[in-house]
Coordinates of N, CA, C and O in Angstrom, one line a residue:
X30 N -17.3 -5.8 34.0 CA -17.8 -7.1 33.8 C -18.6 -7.5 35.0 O -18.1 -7.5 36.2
X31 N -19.6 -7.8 34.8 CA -20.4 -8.6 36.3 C -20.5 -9.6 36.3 O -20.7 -10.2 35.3
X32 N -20.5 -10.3 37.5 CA -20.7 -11.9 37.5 C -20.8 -11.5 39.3 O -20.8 -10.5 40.0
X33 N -20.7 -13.3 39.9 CA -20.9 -13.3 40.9 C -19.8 -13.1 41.7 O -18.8 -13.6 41.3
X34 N -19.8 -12.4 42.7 CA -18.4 -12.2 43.5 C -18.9 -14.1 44.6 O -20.0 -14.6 45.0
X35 N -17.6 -14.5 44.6 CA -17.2 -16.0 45.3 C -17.3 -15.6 46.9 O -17.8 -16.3 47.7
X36 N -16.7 -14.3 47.3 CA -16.7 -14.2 48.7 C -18.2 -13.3 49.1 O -18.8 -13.5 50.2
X37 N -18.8 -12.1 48.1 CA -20.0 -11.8 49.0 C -21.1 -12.8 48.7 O -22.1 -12.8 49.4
X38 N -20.9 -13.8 47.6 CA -22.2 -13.6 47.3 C -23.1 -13.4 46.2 O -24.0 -14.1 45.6
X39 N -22.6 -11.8 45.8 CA -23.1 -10.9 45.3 C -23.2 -10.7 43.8 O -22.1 -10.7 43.3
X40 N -24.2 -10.6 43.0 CA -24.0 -10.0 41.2 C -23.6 -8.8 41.3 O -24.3 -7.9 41.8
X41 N -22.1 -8.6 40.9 CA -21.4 -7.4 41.3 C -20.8 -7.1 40.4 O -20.9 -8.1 39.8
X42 N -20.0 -6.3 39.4 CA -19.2 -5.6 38.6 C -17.6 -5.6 39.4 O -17.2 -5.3 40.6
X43 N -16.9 -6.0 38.4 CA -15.5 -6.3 38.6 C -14.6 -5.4 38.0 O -14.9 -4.8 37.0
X44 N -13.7 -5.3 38.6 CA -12.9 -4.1 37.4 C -11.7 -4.7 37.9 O -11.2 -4.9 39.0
X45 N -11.1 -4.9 36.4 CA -10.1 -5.4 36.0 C -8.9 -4.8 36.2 O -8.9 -3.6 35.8
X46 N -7.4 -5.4 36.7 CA -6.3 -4.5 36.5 C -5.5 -5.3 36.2 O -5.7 -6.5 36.4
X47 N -4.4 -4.7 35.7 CA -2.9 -5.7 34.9 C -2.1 -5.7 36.1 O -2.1 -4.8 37.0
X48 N -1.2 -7.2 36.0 CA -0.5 -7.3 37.0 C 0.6 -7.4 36.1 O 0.6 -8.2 35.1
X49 N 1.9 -6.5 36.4 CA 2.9 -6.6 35.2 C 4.8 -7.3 36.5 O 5.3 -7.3 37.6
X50 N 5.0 -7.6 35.4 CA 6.8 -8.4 35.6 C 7.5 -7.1 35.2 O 8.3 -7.4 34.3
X51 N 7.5 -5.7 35.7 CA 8.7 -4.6 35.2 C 8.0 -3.7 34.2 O 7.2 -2.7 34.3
X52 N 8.5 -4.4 33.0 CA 7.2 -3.8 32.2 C 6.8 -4.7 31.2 O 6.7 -4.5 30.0
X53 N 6.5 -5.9 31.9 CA 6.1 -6.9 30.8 C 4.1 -7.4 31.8 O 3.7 -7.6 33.0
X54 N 3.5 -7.4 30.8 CA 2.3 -7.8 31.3 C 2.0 -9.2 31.6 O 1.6 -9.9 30.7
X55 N 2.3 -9.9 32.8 CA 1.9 -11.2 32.7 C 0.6 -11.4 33.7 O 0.5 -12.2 34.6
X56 N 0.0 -10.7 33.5 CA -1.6 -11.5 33.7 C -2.5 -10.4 34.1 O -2.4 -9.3 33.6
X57 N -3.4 -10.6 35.2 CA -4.6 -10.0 35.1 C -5.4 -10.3 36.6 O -5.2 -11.3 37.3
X58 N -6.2 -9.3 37.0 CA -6.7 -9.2 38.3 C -7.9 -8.7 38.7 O -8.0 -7.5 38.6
X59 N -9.1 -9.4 39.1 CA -10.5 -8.6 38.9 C -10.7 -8.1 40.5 O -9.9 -8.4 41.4
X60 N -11.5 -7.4 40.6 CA -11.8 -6.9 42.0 C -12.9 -6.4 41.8 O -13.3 -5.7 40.8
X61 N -13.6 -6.8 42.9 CA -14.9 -7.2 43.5 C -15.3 -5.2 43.7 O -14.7 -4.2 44.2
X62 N -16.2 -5.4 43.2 CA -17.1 -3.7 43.2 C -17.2 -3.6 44.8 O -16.6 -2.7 45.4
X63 N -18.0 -4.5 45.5 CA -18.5 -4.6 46.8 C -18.3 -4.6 47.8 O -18.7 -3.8 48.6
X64 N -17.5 -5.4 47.8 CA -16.5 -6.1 48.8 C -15.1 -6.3 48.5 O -14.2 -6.8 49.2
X65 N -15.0 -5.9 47.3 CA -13.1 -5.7 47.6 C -12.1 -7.2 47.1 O -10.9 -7.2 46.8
X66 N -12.7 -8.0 47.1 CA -12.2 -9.3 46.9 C -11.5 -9.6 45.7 O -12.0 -9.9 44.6
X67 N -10.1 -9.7 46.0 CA -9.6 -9.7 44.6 C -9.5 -11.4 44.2 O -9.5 -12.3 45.0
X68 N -9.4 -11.6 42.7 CA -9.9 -13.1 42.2 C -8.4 -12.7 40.6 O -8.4 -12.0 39.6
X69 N -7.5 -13.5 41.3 CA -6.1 -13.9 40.1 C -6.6 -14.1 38.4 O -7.2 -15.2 38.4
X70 N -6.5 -13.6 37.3 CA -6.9 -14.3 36.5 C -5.4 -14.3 35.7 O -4.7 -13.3 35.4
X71 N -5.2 -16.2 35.2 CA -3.9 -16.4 34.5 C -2.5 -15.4 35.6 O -2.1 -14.2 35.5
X72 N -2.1 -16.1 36.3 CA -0.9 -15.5 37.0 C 0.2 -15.6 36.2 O 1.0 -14.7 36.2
X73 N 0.3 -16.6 35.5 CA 1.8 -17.0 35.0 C 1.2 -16.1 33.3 O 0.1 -15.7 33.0
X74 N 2.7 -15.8 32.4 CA 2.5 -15.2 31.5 C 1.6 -16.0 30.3 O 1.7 -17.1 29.8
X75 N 0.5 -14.8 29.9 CA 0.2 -15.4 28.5 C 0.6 -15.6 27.3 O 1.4 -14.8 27.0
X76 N 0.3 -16.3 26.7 CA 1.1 -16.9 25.3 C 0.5 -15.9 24.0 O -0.7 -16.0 23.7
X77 N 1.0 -15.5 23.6 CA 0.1 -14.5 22.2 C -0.5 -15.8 21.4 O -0.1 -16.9 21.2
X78 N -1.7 -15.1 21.2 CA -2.3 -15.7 20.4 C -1.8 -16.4 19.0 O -0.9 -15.9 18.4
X79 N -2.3 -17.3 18.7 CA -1.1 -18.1 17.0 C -1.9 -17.6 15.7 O -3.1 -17.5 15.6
X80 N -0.8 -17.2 14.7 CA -1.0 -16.3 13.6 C -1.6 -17.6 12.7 O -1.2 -18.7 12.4
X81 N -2.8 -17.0 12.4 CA -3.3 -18.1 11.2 C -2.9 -17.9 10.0 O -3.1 -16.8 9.5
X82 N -2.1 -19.1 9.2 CA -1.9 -19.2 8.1 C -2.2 -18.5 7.0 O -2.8 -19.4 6.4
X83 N -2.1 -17.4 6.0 CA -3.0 -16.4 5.2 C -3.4 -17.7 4.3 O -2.7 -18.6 3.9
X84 N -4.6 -17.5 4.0 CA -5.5 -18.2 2.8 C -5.4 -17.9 1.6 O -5.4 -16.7 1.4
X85 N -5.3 -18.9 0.6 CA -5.5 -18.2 -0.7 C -6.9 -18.0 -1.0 O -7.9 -18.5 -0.6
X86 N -6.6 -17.1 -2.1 CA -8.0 -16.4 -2.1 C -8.8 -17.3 -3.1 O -8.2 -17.3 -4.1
X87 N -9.6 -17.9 -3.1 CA -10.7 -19.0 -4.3 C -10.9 -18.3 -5.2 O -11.2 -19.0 -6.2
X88 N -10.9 -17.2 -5.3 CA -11.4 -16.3 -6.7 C -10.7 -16.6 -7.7 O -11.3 -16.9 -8.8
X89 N -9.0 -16.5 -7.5 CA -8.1 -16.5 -8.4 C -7.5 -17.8 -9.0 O -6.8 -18.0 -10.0
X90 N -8.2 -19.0 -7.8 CA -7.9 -20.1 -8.6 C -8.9 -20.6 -9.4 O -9.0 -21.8 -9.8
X91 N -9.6 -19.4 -9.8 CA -10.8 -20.1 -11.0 C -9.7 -19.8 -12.1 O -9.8 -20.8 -12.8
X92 N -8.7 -19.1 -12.6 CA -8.2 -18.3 -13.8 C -6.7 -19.5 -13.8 O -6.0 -19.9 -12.9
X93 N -6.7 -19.6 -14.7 CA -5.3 -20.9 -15.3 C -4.3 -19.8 -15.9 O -4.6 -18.9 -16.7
X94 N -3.0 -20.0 -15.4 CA -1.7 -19.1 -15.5 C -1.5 -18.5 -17.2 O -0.8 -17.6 -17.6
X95 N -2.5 -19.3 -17.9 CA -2.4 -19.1 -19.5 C -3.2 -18.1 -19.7 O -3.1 -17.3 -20.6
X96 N -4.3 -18.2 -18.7 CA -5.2 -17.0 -19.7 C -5.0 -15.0 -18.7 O -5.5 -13.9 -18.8
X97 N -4.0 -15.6 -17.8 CA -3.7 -13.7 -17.7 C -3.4 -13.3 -18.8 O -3.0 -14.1 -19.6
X98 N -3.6 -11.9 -19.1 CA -3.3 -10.9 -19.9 C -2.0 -10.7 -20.3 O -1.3 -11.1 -19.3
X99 N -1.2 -10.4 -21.1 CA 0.1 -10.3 -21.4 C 0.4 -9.0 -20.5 O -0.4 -8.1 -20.3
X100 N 1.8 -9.0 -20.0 CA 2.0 -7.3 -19.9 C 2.1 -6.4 -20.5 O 2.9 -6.6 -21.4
X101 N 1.5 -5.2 -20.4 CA 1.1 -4.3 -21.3 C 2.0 -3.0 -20.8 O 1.9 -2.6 -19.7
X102 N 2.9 -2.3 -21.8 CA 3.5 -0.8 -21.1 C 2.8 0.5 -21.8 O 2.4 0.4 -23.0
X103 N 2.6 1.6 -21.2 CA 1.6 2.5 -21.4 C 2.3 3.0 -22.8 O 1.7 3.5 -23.6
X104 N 3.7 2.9 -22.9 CA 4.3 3.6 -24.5 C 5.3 2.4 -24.8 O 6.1 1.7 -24.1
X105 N 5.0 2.5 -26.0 CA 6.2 1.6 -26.7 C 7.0 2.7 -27.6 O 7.0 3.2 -28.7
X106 N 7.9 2.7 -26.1 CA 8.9 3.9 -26.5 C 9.4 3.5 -27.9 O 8.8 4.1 -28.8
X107 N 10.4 2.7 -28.3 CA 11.2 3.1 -29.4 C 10.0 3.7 -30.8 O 10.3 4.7 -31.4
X108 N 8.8 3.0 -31.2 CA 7.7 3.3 -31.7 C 7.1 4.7 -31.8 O 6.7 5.5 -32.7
X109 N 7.0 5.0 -30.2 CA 6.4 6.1 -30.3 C 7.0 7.5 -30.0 O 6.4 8.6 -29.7
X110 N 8.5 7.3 -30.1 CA 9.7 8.7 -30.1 C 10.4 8.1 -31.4 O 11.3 8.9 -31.3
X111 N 10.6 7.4 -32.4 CA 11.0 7.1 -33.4 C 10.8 8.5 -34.3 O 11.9 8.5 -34.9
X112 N 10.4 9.1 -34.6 CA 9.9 9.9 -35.5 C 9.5 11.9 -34.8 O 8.9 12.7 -35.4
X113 N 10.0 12.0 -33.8 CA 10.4 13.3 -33.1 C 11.0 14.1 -34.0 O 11.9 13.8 -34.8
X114 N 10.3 15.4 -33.8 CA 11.0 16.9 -34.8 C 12.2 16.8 -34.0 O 13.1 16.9 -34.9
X115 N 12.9 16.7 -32.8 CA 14.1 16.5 -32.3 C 15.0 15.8 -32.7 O 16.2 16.0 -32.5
X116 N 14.5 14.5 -33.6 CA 15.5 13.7 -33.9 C 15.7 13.9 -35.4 O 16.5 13.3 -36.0
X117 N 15.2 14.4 -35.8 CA 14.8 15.2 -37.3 C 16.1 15.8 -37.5 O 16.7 16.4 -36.6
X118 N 16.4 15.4 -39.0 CA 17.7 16.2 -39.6 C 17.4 17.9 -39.7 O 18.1 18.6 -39.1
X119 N 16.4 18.3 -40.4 CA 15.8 19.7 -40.3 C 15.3 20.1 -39.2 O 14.5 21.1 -39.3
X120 N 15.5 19.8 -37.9 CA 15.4 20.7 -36.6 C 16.3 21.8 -36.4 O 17.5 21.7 -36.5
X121 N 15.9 22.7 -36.1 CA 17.2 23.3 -35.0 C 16.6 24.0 -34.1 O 15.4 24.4 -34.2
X122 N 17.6 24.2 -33.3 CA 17.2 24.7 -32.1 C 17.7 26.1 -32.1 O 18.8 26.2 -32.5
X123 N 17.2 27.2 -31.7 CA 17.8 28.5 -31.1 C 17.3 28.8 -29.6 O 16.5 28.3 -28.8
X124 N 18.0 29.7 -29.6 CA 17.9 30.0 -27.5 C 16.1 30.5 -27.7 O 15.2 30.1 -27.1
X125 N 16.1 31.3 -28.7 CA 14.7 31.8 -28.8 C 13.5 31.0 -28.9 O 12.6 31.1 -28.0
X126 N 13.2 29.9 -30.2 CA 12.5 29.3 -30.9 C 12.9 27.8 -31.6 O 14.1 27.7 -32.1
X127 N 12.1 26.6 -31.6 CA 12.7 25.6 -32.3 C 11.8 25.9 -33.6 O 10.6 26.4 -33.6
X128 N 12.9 25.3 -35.1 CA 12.1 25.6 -35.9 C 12.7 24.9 -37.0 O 13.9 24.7 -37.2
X129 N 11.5 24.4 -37.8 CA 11.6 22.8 -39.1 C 12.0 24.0 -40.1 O 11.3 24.8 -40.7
X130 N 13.7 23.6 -40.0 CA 13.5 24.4 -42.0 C 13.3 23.6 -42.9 O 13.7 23.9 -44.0
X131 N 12.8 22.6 -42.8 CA 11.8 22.1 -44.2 C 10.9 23.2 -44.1 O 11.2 24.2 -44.6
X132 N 9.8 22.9 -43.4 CA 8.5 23.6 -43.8 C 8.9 25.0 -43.3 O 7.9 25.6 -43.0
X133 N 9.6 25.5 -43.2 CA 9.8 27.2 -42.5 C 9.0 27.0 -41.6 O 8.2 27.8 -41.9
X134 N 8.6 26.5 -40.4 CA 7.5 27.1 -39.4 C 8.4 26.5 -37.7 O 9.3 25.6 -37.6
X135 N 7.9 27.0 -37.0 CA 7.9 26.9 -35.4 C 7.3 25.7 -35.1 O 6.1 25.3 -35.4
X136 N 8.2 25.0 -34.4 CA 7.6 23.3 -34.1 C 8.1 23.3 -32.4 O 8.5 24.2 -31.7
X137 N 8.1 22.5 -32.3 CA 7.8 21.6 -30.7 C 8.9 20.5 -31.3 O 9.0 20.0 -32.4
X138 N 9.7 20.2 -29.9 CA 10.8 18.9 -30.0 C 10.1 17.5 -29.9 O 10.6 16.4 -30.2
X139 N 8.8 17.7 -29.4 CA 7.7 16.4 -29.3 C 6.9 16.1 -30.8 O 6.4 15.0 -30.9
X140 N 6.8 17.1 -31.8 CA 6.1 17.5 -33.0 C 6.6 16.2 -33.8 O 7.7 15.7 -33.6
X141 N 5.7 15.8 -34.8 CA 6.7 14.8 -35.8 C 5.8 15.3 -37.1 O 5.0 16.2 -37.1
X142 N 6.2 14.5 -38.2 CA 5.7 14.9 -39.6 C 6.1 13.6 -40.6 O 7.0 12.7 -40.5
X143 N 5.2 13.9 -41.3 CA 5.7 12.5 -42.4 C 6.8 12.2 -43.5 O 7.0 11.3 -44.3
X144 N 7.8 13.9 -43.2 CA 8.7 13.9 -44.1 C 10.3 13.7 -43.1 O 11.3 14.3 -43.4
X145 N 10.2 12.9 -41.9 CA 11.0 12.7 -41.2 C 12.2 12.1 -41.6 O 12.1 10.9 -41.8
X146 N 13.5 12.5 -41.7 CA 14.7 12.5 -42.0 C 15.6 12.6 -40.9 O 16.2 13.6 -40.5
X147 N 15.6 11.1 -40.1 CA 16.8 10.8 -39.6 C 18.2 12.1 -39.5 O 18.7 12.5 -40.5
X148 N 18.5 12.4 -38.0 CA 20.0 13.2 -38.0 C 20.8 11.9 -38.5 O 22.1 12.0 -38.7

């Protein structure tokens, strides 16, 4: 920082050092590039700065609590597992293969069909 030193005189560069209470920082100390002259700044402790209030944001008070969106869930589980080859009376399972003996064929426990019959 430069400014004028009080005792040379002089437009000099200062360099700053912390003056601490243990290990608490209470204040601050410039010294003179030139001449050495040290100049107190704030001896006693400083106060932290005061947290400003968070703002609401104006964007969101354009929108009235009626017109958000309903909540929306990505599956409407009972709907869309309602009708699983798993829950299918004609599933079964072997260690090997799952398989619909309605239709004789190899199915998937996620598979459904339109001739679904409740276990």
């Amino acid at each position: 920082m430069k400014q004028v030193c009080p005792s040379c005189r002089e437009d000099a560069l200062f360099i700053t050092d912390a003056v601490y209470d243990g290990f608490r920082k209470i204040g601050e100390t410039r010294r003179c590039t030139l001449c050495g002259h040290v100049i107190r700044d704030g001896g006693g402790r400083k106060a932290p700065p005061a947290k400003a209030a968070p703002k609401a944001n104006p964007l969101w008070d354009a929108f009235a609590k009626e017109d958000a969106p309903e909540a929306s869930s990505l599956f409407d589980i009972e709907n869309e597992t309602a009708k699983l080859c798993r829950k299918c009376a004609h599933y079964v399972v072997n260690p090997f293969t799952q398989r619909c003996m309605l239709h004789d064929r190899e199915v998937e426990a996620t598979d459904s069909c339109g001739q679904f019959d409740p276990k």
